[in-house]
XYZ file of C-alpha atoms in Angstrom:
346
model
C 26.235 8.455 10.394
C 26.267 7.379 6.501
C 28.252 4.302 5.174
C 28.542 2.900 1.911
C 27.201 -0.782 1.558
C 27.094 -3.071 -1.487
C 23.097 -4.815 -1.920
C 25.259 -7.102 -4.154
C 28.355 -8.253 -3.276
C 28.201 -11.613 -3.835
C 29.406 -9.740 -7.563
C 32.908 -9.446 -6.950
C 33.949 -12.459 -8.662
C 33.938 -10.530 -11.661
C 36.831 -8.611 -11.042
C 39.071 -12.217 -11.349
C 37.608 -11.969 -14.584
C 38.968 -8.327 -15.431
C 42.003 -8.983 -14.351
C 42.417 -12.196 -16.819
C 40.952 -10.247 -19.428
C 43.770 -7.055 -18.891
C 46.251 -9.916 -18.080
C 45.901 -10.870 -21.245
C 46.124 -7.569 -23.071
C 49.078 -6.669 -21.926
C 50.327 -10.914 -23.219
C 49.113 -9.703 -26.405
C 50.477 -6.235 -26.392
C 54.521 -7.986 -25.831
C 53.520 -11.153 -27.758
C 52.591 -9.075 -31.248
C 55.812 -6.477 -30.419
C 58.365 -9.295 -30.152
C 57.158 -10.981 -33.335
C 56.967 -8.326 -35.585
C 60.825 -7.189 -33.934
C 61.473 -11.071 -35.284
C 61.039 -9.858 -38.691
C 61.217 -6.252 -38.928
C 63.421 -3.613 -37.616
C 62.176 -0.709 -35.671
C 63.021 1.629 -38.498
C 61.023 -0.384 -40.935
C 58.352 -1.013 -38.689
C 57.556 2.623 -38.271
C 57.117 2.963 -41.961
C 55.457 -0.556 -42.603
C 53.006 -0.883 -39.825
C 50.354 1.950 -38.247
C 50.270 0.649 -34.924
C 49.584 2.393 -31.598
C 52.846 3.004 -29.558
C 53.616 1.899 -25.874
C 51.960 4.478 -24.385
C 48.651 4.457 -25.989
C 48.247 1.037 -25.547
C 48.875 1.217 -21.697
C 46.375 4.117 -22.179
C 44.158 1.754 -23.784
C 44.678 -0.808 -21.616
C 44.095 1.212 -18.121
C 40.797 2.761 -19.557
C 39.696 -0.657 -20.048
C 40.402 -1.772 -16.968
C 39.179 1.710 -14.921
C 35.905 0.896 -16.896
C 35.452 -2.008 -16.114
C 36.207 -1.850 -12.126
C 33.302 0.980 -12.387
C 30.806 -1.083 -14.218
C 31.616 -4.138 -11.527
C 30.713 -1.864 -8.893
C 27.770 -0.825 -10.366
C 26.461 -4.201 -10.997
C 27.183 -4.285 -7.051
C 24.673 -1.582 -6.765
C 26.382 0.663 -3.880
C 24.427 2.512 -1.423
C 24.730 4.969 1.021
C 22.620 4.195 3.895
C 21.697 7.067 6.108
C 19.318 7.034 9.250
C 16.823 9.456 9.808
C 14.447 10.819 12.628
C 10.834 10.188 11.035
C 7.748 12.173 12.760
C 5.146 9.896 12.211
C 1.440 11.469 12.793
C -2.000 10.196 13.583
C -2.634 6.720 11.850
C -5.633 6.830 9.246
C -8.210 4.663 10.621
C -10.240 1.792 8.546
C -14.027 2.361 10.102
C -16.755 0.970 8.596
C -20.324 1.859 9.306
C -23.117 -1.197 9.428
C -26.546 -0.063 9.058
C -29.257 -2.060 9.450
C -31.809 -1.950 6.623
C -34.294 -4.445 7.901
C -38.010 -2.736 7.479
C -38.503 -2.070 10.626
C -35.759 1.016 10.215
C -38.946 2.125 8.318
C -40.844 2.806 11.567
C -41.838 6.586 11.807
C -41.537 6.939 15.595
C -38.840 9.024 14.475
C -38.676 11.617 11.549
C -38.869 10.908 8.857
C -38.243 6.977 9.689
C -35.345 5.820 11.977
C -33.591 4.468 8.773
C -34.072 8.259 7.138
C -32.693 9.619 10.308
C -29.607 7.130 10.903
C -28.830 8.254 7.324
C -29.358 12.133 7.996
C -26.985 11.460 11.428
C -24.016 9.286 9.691
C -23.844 12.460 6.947
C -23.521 14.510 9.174
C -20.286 12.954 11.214
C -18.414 12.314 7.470
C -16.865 15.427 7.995
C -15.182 14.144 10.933
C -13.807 11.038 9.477
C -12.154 13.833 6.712
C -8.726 11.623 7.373
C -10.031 8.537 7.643
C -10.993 5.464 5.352
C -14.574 5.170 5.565
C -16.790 1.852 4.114
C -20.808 1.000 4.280
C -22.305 -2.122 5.167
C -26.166 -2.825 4.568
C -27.549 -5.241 6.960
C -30.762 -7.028 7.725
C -31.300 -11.515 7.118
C -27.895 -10.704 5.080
C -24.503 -8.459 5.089
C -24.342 -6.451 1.525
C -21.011 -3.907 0.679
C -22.572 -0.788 -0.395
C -19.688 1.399 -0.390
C -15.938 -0.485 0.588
C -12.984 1.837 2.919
C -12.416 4.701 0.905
C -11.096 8.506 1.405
C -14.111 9.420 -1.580
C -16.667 10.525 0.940
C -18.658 11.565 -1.898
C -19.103 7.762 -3.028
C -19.790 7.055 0.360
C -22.551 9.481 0.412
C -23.838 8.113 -2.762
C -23.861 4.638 -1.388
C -25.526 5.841 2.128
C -28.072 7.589 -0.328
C -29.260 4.275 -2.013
C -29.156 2.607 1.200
C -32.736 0.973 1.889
C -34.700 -2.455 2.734
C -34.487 -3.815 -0.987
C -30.490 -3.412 -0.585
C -30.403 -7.239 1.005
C -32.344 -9.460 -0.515
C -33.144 -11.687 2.909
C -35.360 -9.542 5.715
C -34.279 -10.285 9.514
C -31.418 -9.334 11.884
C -28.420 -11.024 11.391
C -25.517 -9.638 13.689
C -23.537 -12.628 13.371
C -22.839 -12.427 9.863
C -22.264 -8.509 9.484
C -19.465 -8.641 12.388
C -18.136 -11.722 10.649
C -18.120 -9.739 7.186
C -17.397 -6.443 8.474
C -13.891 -8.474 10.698
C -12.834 -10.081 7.355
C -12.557 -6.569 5.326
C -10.892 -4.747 8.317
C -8.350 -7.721 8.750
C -6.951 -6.836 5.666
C -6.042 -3.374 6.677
C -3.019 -1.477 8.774
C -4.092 1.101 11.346
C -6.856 1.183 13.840
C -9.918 -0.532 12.559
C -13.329 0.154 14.061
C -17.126 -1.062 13.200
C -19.856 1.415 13.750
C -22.721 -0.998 14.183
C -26.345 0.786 14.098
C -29.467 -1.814 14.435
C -32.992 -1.877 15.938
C -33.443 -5.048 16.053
C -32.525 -8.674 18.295
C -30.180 -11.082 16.520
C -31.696 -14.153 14.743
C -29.290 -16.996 16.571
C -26.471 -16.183 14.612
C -23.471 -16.311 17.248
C -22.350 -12.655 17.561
C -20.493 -13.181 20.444
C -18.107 -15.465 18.991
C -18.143 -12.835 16.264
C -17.040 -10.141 18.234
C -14.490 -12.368 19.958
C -13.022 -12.783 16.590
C -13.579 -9.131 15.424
C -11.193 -8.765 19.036
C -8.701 -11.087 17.933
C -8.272 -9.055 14.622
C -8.112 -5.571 16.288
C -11.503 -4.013 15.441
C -13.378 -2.385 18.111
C -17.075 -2.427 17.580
C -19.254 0.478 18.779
C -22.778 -0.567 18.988
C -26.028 1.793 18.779
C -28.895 0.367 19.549
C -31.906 2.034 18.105
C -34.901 1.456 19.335
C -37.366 -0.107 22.532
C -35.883 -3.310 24.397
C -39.276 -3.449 25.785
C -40.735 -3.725 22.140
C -42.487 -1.578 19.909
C -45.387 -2.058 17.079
C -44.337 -0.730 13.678
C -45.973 1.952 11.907
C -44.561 2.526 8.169
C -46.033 5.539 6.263
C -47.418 4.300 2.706
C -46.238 6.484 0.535
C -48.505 6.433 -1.798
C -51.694 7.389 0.625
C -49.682 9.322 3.023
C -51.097 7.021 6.162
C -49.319 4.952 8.456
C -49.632 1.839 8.764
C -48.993 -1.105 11.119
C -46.669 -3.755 9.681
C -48.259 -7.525 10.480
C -46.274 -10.626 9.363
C -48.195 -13.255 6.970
C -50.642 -14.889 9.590
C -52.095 -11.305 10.314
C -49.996 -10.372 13.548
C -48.526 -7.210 14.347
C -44.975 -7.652 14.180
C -42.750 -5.825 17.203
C -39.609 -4.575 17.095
C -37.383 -5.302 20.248
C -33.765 -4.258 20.590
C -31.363 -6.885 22.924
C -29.823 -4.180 24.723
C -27.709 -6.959 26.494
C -26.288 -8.423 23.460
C -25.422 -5.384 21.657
C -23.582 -4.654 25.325
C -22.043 -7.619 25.420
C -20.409 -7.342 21.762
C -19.255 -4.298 22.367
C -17.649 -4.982 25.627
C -16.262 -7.880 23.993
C -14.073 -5.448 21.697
C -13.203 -2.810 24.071
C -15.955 -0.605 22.215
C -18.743 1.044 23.627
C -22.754 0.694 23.901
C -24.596 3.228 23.057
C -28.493 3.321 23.914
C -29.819 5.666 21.648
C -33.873 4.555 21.924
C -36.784 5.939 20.136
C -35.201 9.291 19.974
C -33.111 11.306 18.017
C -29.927 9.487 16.896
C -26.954 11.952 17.849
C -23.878 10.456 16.001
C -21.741 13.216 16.124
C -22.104 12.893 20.238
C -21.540 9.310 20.047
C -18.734 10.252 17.378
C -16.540 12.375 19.786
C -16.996 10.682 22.753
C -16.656 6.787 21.605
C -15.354 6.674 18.176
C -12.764 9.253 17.594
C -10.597 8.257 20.993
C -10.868 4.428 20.139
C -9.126 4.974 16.308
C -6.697 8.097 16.831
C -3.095 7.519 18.011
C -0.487 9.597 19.276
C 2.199 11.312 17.635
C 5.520 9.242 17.587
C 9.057 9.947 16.220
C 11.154 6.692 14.647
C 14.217 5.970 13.233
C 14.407 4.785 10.060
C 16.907 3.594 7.270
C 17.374 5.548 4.448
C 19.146 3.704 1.214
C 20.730 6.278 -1.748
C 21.245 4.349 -4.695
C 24.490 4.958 -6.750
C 25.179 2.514 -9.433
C 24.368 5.376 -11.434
C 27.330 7.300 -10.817
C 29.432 4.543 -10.958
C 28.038 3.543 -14.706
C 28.541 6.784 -15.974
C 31.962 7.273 -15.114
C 32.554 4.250 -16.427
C 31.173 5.542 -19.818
C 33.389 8.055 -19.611
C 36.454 5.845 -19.496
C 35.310 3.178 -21.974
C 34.639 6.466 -24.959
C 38.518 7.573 -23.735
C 39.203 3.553 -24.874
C 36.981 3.975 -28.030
C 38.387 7.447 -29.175
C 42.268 6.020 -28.778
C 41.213 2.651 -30.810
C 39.731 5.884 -33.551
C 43.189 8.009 -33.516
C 44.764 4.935 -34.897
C 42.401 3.636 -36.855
C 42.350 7.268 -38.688
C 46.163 6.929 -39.077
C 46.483 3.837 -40.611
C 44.360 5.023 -43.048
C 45.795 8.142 -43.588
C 49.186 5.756 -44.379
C 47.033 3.619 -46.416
C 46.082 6.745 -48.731
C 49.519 7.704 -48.828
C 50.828 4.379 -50.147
């Protein structure tokens, strides 16, 4: 059902002020006729004075007044308010993807290196996310924005592209801070918010768990994929400028390993609803983990609302009262044009 409502009504006081304005027209209009019938008889003052008669000036005086009731209600600014049934479809989903760039991702026991692969993987589920806002995080000692939540998947692609260890400036694992990072960017964000988190390596005591509680708090579910041995692996980089492998030792000679916390990445997923997913030393299927995991923990259902519907129609109101203030303005010109006309004559 549609009703007219007034956004300003507090407004009204203006029409005391109309009416003391045409209240006062119409003093003038008998005031200046009973002086000039003081001095003048009616015969003479049709030949002395060009003035408009009675009629014209109640004319006058009601297009005035018309004009200004429709410009008060204007400045009211009426509406008609309407509800309507609203089919409201899937909500576009905020996901951002956290890769971690530390240099072990440079280990070949995948091809070409599990960070190559991760890369090839997350390219390939874009298509996927076709509807959805989509942002890259670069991880490893420290969090870096590569790409923020954007529907231009081909920025996103050029960010994954230029993804690599010398995108963070500080080498190590640092869950904590990415979940921290990666919570503060979704929490400013309507819809379903999700954080694809994809690391290799065991956090540096950084508190992720009281990271994910707060990514919980905010909304975003985090979907962890742990890549690589919890048991711990050596890693073998290929130099690319000899085209051999190999082994990785840290600055007092040792070989470094590469162990994944299983449990933890468990736990901070848990901890947001998400999911774990144990992906290993193999191949990295994304768009597996993408269909499964992802896609039901972001997508809504369909819903119909009701919602309020405001027409605006000051403007209808402002030009009518045009219209009525020009029928004013082309009376005031008929008798301007005659008393010039008797002007002339005399």
């Amino acid at each position: 059902m549609d009703w007219i409502q007034f956004q300003h009504s507090e407004r009204a006081w203006l029409f005391f002020v109309l009416l003391a304005l045409v209240l006062w027209m119409i003093w003038r209009i008998a005031v200046r006729s009973d002086k000039l019938g003081a001095f003048v008889s009616k015969a003479m003052q049709v030949r002395l004075v060009t003035r408009p008669t009675l009629g014209v000036q109640v004319l006058q005086v009601v297009c005035l007044a018309v004009s200004g009731i429709l410009f008060i209600f204007a400045l009211m600014q009426p509406q008609v308010v309407r509800q309507e049934r609203v089919v409201l479809g899937k909500d576009s989903a905020n996901i951002y993807v956290a890769l971690d760039v530390s240099k072990s991702m440079l280990a070949t026991d995948v091809a070409p290196d599990r960070l190559g692969r991760a890369k090839s993987e997350i390219r390939d589920m874009l298509p996927a996310f076709s509807s959805h806002r989509v942002g890259l995080l670069a991880f490893a000692g420290r969090t870096t924005v590569l790409s923020p939540l954007t529907m231009d998947h081909g920025f996103f692609r050029l960010a994954l592209d230029s993804a690599s260890p010398w995108s963070v400036t500080l080498g190590g694992t640092n869950l904590g801070e990415v979940i921290r990072k990666a919570t503060k960017l979704l929490g400013e964000q309507e819809g379903p918010k999700a954080l694809i988190l994809i690391t290799d390596g065991e956090d540096q005591d950084t508190y992720p768990l009281e990271a994910a509680e707060a990514a919980r708090q905010a909304g975003v579910v985090i979907v962890a994929v742990g890549f690589g041995s919890e048991a711990g692996t050596t890693i073998d980089v290929l130099d690319k400028k000899t085209g051999v492998k190999k082994r990785v030792v840290d600055s007092e000679g040792r070989e470094v390993v590469s162990r994944l916390d299983g449990d933890l990445l468990r736990q901070i997923a848990l901890k947001t609803n998400g999911v774990y997913v144990p992906a290993g030393t193999g191949v990295l299927d994304l768009e597996s983990v993408l269909q499964k995991h992802i896609l039901p923990l972001v997508e809504s259902s369909t819903q119909v609302k009701s919602r309020e519907v405001r027409v605006e129609l000051f403007q209808w109101f402002v030009g009518l009262g045009m219209l009525f203030f020009m029928g004013f303005m082309l009376l005031d010109a008929r008798t301007n044009r005659k008393r010039q006309s008797k002007e002339k004559i005399a």
